[in-house]
PDB file of C-alpha atoms in Angstrom:
ATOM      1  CA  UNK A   1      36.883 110.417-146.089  1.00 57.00           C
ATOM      2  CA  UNK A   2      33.375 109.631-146.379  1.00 63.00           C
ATOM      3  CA  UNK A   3      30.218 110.419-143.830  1.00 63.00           C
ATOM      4  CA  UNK A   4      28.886 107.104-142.395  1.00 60.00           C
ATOM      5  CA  UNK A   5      25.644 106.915-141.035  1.00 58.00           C
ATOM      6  CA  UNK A   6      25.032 105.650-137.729  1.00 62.00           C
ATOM      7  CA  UNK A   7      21.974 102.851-138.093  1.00 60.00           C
ATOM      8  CA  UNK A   8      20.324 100.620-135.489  1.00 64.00           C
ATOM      9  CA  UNK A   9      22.032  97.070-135.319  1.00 68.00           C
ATOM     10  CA  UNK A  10      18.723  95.750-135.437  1.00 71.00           C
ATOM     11  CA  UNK A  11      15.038  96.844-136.389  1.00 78.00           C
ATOM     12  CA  UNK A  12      12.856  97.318-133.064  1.00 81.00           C
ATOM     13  CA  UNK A  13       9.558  96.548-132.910  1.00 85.00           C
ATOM     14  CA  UNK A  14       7.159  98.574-130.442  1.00 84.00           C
ATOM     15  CA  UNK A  15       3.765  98.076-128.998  1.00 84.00           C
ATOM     16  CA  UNK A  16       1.131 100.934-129.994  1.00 79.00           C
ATOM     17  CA  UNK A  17       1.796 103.122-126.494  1.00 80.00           C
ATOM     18  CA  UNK A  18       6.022 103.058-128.316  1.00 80.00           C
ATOM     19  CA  UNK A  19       7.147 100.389-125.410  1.00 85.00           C
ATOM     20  CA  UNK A  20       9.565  97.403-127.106  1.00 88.00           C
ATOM     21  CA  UNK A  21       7.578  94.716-128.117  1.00 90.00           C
ATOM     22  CA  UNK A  22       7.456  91.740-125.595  1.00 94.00           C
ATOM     23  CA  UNK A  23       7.163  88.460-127.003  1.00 95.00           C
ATOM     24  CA  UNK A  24       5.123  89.352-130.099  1.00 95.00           C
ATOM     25  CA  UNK A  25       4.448  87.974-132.943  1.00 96.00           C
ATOM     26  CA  UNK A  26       5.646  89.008-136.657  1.00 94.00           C
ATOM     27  CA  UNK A  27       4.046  87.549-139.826  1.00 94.00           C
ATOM     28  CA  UNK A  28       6.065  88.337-142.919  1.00 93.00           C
ATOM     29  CA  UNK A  29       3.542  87.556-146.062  1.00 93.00           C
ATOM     30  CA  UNK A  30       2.874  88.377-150.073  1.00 92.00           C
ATOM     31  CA  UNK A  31       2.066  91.488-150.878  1.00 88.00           C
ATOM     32  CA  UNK A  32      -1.216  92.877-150.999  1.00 88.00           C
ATOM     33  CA  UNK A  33      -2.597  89.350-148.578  1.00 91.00           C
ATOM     34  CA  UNK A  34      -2.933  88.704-145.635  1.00 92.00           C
ATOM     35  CA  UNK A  35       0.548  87.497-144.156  1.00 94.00           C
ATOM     36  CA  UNK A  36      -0.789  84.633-141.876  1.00 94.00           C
ATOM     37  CA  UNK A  37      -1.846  82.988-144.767  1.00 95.00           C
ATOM     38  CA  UNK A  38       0.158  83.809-147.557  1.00 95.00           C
ATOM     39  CA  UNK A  39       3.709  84.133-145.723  1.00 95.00           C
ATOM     40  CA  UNK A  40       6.718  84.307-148.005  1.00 94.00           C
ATOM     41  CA  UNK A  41      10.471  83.524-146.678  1.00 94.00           C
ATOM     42  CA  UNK A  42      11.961  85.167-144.589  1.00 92.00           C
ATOM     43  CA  UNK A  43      15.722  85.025-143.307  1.00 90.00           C
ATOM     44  CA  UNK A  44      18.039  85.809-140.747  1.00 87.00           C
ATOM     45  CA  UNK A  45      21.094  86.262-142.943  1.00 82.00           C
ATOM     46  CA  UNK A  46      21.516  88.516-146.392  1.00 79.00           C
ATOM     47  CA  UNK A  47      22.908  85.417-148.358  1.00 83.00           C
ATOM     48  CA  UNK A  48      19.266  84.142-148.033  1.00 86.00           C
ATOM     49  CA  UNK A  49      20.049  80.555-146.406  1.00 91.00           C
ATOM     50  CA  UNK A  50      18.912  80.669-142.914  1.00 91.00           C
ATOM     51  CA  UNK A  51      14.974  80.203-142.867  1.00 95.00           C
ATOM     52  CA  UNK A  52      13.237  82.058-140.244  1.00 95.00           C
ATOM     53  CA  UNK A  53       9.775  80.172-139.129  1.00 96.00           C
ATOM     54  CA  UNK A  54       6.897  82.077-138.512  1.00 96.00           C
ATOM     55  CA  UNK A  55       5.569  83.864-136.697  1.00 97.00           C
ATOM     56  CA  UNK A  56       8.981  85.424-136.099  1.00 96.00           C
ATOM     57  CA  UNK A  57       8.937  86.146-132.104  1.00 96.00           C
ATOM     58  CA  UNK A  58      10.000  89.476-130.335  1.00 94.00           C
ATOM     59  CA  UNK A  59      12.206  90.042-127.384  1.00 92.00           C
ATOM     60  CA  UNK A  60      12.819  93.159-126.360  1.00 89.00           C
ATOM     61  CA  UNK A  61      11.121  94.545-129.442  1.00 89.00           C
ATOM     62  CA  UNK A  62      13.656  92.948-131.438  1.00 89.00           C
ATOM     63  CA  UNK A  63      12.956  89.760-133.989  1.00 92.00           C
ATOM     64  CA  UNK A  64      14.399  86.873-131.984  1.00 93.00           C
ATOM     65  CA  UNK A  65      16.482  83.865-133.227  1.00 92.00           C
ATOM     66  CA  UNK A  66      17.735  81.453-130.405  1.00 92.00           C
ATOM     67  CA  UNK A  67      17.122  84.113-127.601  1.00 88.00           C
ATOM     68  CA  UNK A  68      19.520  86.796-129.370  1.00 88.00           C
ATOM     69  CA  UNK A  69      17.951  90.006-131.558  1.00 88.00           C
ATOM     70  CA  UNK A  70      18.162  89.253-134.853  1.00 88.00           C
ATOM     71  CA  UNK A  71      17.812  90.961-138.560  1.00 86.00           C
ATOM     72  CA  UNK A  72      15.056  89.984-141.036  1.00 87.00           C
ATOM     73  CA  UNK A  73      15.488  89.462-144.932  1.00 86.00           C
ATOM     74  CA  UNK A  74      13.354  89.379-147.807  1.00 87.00           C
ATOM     75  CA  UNK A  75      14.211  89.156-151.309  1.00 84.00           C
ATOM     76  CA  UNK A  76      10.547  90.762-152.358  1.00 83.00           C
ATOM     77  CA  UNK A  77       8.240  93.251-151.593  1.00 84.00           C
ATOM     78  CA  UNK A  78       5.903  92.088-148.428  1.00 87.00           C
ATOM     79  CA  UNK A  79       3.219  92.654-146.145  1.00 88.00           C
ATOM     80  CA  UNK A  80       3.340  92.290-142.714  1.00 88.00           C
ATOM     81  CA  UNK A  81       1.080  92.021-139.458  1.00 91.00           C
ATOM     82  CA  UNK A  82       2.909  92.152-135.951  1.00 90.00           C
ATOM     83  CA  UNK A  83       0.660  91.154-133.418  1.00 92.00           C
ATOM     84  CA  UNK A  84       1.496  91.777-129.474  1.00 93.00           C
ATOM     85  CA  UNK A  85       2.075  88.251-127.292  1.00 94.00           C
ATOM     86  CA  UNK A  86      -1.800  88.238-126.520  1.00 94.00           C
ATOM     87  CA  UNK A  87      -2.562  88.203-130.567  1.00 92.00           C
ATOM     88  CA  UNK A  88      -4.364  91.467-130.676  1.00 91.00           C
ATOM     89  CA  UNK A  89      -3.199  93.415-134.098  1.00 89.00           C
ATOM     90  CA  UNK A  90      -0.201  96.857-133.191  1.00 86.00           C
ATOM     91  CA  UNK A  91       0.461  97.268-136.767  1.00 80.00           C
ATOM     92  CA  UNK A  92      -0.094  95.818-140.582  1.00 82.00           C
ATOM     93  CA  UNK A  93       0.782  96.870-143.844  1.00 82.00           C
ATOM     94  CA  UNK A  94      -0.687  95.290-146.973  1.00 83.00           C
ATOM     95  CA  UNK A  95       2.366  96.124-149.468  1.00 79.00           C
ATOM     96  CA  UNK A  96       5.366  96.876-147.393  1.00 72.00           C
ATOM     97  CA  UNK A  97       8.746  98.198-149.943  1.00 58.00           C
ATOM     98  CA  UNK A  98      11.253  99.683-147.625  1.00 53.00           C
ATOM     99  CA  UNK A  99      14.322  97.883-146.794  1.00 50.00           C
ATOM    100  CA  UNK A 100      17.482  98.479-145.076  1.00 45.00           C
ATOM    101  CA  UNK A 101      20.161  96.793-146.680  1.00 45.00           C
ATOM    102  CA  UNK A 102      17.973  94.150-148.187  1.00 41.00           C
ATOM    103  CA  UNK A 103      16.062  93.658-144.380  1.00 41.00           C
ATOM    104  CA  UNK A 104      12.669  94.343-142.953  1.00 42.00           C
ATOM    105  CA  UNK A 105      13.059  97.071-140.660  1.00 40.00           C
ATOM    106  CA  UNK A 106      10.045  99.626-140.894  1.00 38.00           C
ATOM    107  CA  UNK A 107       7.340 100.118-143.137  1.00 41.00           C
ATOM    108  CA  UNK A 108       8.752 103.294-144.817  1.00 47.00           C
ATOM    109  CA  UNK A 109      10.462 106.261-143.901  1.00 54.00           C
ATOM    110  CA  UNK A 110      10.339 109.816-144.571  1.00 69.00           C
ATOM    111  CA  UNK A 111      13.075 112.344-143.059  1.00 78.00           C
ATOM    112  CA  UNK A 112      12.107 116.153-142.727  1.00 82.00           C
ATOM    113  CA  UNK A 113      14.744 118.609-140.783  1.00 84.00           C
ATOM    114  CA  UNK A 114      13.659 120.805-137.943  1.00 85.00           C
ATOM    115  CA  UNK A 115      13.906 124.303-138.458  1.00 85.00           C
ATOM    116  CA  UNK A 116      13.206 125.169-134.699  1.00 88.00           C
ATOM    117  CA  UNK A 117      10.210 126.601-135.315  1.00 87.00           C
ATOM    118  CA  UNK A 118       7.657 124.387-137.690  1.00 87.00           C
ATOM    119  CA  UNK A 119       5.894 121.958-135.659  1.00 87.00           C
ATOM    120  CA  UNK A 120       3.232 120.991-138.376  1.00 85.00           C
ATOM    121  CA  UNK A 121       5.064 117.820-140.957  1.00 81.00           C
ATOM    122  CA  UNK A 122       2.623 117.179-143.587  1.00 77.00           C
ATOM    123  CA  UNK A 123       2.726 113.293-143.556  1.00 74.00           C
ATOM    124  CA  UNK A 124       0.118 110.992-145.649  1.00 69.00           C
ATOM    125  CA  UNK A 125      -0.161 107.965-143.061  1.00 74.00           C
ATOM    126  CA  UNK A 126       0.284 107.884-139.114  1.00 81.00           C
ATOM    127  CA  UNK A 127       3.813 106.754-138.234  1.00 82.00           C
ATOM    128  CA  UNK A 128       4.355 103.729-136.057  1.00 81.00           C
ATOM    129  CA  UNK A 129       7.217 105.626-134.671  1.00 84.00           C
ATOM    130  CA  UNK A 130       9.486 108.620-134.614  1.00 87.00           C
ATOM    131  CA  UNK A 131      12.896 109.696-133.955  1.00 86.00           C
ATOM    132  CA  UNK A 132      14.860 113.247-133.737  1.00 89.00           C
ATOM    133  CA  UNK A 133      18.403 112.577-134.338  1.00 84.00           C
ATOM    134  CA  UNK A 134      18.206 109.128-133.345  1.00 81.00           C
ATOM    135  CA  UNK A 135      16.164 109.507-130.359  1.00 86.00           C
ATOM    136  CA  UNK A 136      12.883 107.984-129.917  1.00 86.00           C
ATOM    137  CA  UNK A 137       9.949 110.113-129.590  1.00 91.00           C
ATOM    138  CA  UNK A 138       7.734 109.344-127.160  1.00 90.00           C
ATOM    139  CA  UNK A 139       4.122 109.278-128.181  1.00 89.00           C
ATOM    140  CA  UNK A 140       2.727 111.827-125.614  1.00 91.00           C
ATOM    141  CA  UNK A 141       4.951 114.563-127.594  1.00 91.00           C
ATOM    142  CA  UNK A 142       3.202 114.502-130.892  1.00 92.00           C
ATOM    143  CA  UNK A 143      -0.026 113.494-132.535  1.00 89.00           C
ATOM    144  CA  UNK A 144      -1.377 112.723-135.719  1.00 85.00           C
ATOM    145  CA  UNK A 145      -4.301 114.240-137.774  1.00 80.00           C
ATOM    146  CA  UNK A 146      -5.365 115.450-141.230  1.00 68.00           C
ATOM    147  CA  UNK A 147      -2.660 117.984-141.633  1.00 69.00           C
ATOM    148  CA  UNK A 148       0.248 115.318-140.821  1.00 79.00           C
ATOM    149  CA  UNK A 149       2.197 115.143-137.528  1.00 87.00           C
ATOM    150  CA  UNK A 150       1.412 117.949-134.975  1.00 89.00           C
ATOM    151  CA  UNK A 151       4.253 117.969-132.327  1.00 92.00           C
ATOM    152  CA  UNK A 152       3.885 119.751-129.015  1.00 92.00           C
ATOM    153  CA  UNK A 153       7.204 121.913-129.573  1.00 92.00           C
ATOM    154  CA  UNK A 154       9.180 122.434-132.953  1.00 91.00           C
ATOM    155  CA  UNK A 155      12.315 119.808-133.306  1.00 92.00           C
ATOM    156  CA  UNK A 156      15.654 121.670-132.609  1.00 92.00           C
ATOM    157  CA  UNK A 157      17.018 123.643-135.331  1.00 90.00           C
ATOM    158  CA  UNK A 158      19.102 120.834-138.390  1.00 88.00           C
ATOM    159  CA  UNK A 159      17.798 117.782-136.274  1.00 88.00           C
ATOM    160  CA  UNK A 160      16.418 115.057-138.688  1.00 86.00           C
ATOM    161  CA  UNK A 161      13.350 113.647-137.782  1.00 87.00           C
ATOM    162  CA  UNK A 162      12.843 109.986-139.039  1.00 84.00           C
ATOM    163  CA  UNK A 163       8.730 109.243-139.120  1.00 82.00           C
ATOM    164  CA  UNK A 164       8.552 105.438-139.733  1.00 78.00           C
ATOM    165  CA  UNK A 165       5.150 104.589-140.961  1.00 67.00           C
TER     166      UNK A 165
END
């Protein structure tokens, strides 16, 4: 039998201080422009046929559809601009690649494993989140600088630590 990996249901959105996104905003555009006013389609299915209008809308943190979290698909590479509900900017990314089974979830992802005692993770951009063994990391337990992500105590021994940037 094969391992299965356990994955969120759907991507989650925060605010800068890592709280779920209230009522946001989500602009899905071409890459390399600004997503406002170059948006490209964007779904909520994987066979492409259910248009989602822009902005997309958060609730919870999640992308919305009807009131219910939903999943976001793309069938090219994107940028993307979330916004909280007052329009001020959390996040952007001029050429966004990373998918999830063909949908937008983060920006990118790079997994390192704790070793119990490194607490220095050479990373090239800040992430806009981070989880040990599927737990969210609260912001007030790491920070970010030249040398990559500095946390305040060393990630258990074999934990994986997602950073999504």
């Amino acid at each position: 039998m094969s391992a299965l990996s356990i994955q969120p249901t759907y991507p989650i959105f925060t605010e800068t201080d890592g709280q779920p996104l209230e009522n946001g905003y989500i602009w899905i555009g071409a890459t390399n422009l600004d997503p406002q006013v170059n948006p490209i389609n964007v779904y909520f299915d994987a066979a492409l046929t259910i248009l989602a209008p822009q902005p997309i809308r958060t609730l919870g943190g999640y992308p919305s559809r009807n009131g219910t979290p939903a999943r976001l698909y793309v069938n090219s590479d994107y940028s993307i601009r979330v916004q909280n509900n007052k329009g001020s900017l959390v996040y952007s990314a001029p050429a966004a690649t990373e998918r999830y089974n063909g949908s937008v979830v983060v920006f990118g992802e790079s997994n390192a494993t704790g070793d119990g005692i490194q607490v220095l993770f050479p990373l090239a951009s800040e992430p806009a989140s981070i989880y040990i063994n599927g737990v969210y990391q609260n912001k007030n337990t790491y920070s970010y600088g030249i040398g990559g992500v500095l946390f305040s105590e060393a990630p258990p021994i074999t934990s994986v630590i997602e950073f999504l940037v």
